[in-house]
PDB file of C-alpha atoms in Angstrom:
ATOM      1  CA  SER X   1      11.155  92.439  27.228  1.00  0.00           C
ATOM      2  CA  GLY X   2       8.247  94.338  28.750  1.00  0.00           C
ATOM      3  CA  ASP X   3       5.599  91.746  27.988  1.00  0.00           C
ATOM      4  CA  TYR X   4       3.044  90.837  30.597  1.00  0.00           C
ATOM      5  CA  PHE X   5       3.688  87.562  32.352  1.00  0.00           C
ATOM      6  CA  SER X   6       0.908  87.026  34.869  1.00  0.00           C
ATOM      7  CA  ILE X   7      -2.118  88.784  36.320  1.00  0.00           C
ATOM      8  CA  ILE X   8      -3.935  87.739  39.499  1.00  0.00           C
ATOM      9  CA  ALA X   9      -7.076  89.125  41.138  1.00  0.00           C
ATOM     10  CA  ASP X  10      -6.843  89.603  44.898  1.00  0.00           C
ATOM     11  CA  ASN X  11      -9.854  87.694  46.225  1.00  0.00           C
ATOM     12  CA  LEU X  12      -9.541  89.357  49.645  1.00  0.00           C
ATOM     13  CA  THR X  13      -9.636  92.938  48.303  1.00  0.00           C
ATOM     14  CA  PRO X  14     -12.337  93.764  45.729  1.00  0.00           C
ATOM     15  CA  GLY X  15     -11.016  95.690  42.727  1.00  0.00           C
ATOM     16  CA  ARG X  16      -7.354  94.835  43.429  1.00  0.00           C
ATOM     17  CA  PHE X  17      -5.195  93.120  40.822  1.00  0.00           C
ATOM     18  CA  TYR X  18      -1.477  92.354  40.541  1.00  0.00           C
ATOM     19  CA  LEU X  19       0.393  92.121  37.245  1.00  0.00           C
ATOM     20  CA  SER X  20       3.969  91.015  36.622  1.00  0.00           C
ATOM     21  CA  ARG X  21       6.070  91.905  33.591  1.00  0.00           C
ATOM     22  CA  LEU X  22       8.850  89.830  32.103  1.00  0.00           C
ATOM     23  CA  GLY X  23      11.015  92.921  31.672  1.00  0.00           C
ATOM     24  CA  GLY X  24      10.765  93.804  35.323  1.00  0.00           C
ATOM     25  CA  GLY X  25       8.376  94.724  38.003  1.00  0.00           C
ATOM     26  CA  LEU X  26       5.217  93.878  39.792  1.00  0.00           C
ATOM     27  CA  TYR X  27       2.290  96.284  39.528  1.00  0.00           C
ATOM     28  CA  ARG X  28      -0.845  96.688  41.641  1.00  0.00           C
ATOM     29  CA  SER X  29      -4.208  98.166  40.713  1.00  0.00           C
ATOM     30  CA  ASP X  30      -6.708  99.135  43.395  1.00  0.00           C
ATOM     31  CA  ASP X  31      -9.359 100.408  40.965  1.00  0.00           C
ATOM     32  CA  SER X  32     -10.268  97.332  38.892  1.00  0.00           C
ATOM     33  CA  ALA X  33      -7.284  97.711  36.512  1.00  0.00           C
ATOM     34  CA  LYS X  34      -7.926 101.327  35.483  1.00  0.00           C
ATOM     35  CA  THR X  35      -4.568 102.523  36.867  1.00  0.00           C
ATOM     36  CA  TRP X  36      -1.428 100.685  37.986  1.00  0.00           C
ATOM     37  CA  LYS X  37       1.296 101.378  40.555  1.00  0.00           C
ATOM     38  CA  GLN X  38       4.664  99.632  40.426  1.00  0.00           C
ATOM     39  CA  VAL X  39       5.233  97.971  43.810  1.00  0.00           C
ATOM     40  CA  PHE X  40       8.329  95.865  42.976  1.00  0.00           C
ATOM     41  CA  LYS X  41      11.024  97.073  40.561  1.00  0.00           C
ATOM     42  CA  GLU X  42      13.086  93.921  39.998  1.00  0.00           C
ATOM     43  CA  ARG X  43      12.104  91.058  37.683  1.00  0.00           C
ATOM     44  CA  ALA X  44       9.042  89.348  39.103  1.00  0.00           C
ATOM     45  CA  GLY X  45       7.751  86.784  36.658  1.00  0.00           C
ATOM     46  CA  LEU X  46       6.325  84.511  39.336  1.00  0.00           C
ATOM     47  CA  PHE X  47       4.348  85.717  42.323  1.00  0.00           C
ATOM     48  CA  SER X  48       1.638  84.470  44.630  1.00  0.00           C
ATOM     49  CA  LEU X  49      -1.028  86.003  46.843  1.00  0.00           C
ATOM     50  CA  ASP X  50      -1.885  84.573  50.234  1.00  0.00           C
ATOM     51  CA  GLU X  51      -5.531  83.468  50.110  1.00  0.00           C
ATOM     52  CA  ALA X  52      -5.841  83.509  53.926  1.00  0.00           C
ATOM     53  CA  VAL X  53      -3.948  86.648  54.985  1.00  0.00           C
ATOM     54  CA  LYS X  54      -4.958  89.959  53.421  1.00  0.00           C
ATOM     55  CA  ASN X  55      -2.163  92.023  51.810  1.00  0.00           C
ATOM     56  CA  ARG X  56       0.477  89.247  51.998  1.00  0.00           C
ATOM     57  CA  LEU X  57       2.222  88.217  48.791  1.00  0.00           C
ATOM     58  CA  ALA X  58       5.486  86.682  47.639  1.00  0.00           C
ATOM     59  CA  VAL X  59       7.645  87.269  44.565  1.00  0.00           C
ATOM     60  CA  ALA X  60      10.296  85.031  43.033  1.00  0.00           C
ATOM     61  CA  ALA X  61      13.098  87.532  42.387  1.00  0.00           C
ATOM     62  CA  ASP X  62      16.499  86.986  40.799  1.00  0.00           C
ATOM     63  CA  ASP X  63      18.128  86.524  44.197  1.00  0.00           C
ATOM     64  CA  GLY X  64      15.469  84.544  46.041  1.00  0.00           C
ATOM     65  CA  VAL X  65      11.983  84.952  47.390  1.00  0.00           C
ATOM     66  CA  MET X  66      10.737  88.321  48.619  1.00  0.00           C
ATOM     67  CA  ILE X  67       7.659  88.733  50.817  1.00  0.00           C
ATOM     68  CA  SER X  68       5.390  91.691  51.540  1.00  0.00           C
ATOM     69  CA  THR X  69       2.780  91.936  54.262  1.00  0.00           C
ATOM     70  CA  ASN X  70       1.401  95.314  53.152  1.00  0.00           C
ATOM     71  CA  ALA X  71       0.258  94.787  49.551  1.00  0.00           C
ATOM     72  CA  GLY X  72       3.718  95.383  48.087  1.00  0.00           C
ATOM     73  CA  GLU X  73       4.568  98.678  49.778  1.00  0.00           C
ATOM     74  CA  THR X  74       7.650  97.159  51.472  1.00  0.00           C
ATOM     75  CA  TRP X  75       9.524  93.884  50.954  1.00  0.00           C
ATOM     76  CA  LYS X  76      11.873  91.623  52.878  1.00  0.00           C
ATOM     77  CA  ALA X  77      13.953  88.691  51.690  1.00  0.00           C
ATOM     78  CA  LEU X  78      13.226  85.189  52.901  1.00  0.00           C
ATOM     79  CA  ASP X  79      16.078  82.877  53.887  1.00  0.00           C
ATOM     80  CA  LYS X  80      18.891  82.956  51.282  1.00  0.00           C
ATOM     81  CA  LYS X  81      19.411  79.215  51.896  1.00  0.00           C
ATOM     82  CA  LEU X  82      16.178  78.314  50.102  1.00  0.00           C
ATOM     83  CA  PRO X  83      16.877  75.666  47.453  1.00  0.00           C
ATOM     84  CA  TYR X  84      16.804  76.388  43.714  1.00  0.00           C
ATOM     85  CA  ARG X  85      17.477  80.112  44.025  1.00  0.00           C
ATOM     86  CA  VAL X  86      18.636  81.796  40.832  1.00  0.00           C
ATOM     87  CA  GLY X  87      21.285  84.069  42.429  1.00  0.00           C
TER      88      GLY X  87
END
């Protein structure tokens, strides 16, 4: 499915929004939702923005939690031993 799952405004960056889709991907808008850029290609139904550190966010992916410190431009996996992982 390509339905929208969640949308969150980035309180630390005016005009920035993130949107996840059930069918896959996390998207970012830097122009108040006029245009969107895909910043994560895998399924990303659940995600969270850090309210204290600008540009840091986490995504619950099929194989664990991924984290970005640059607004989704690059990602790294957190510890694969985290409990309740899907993969």
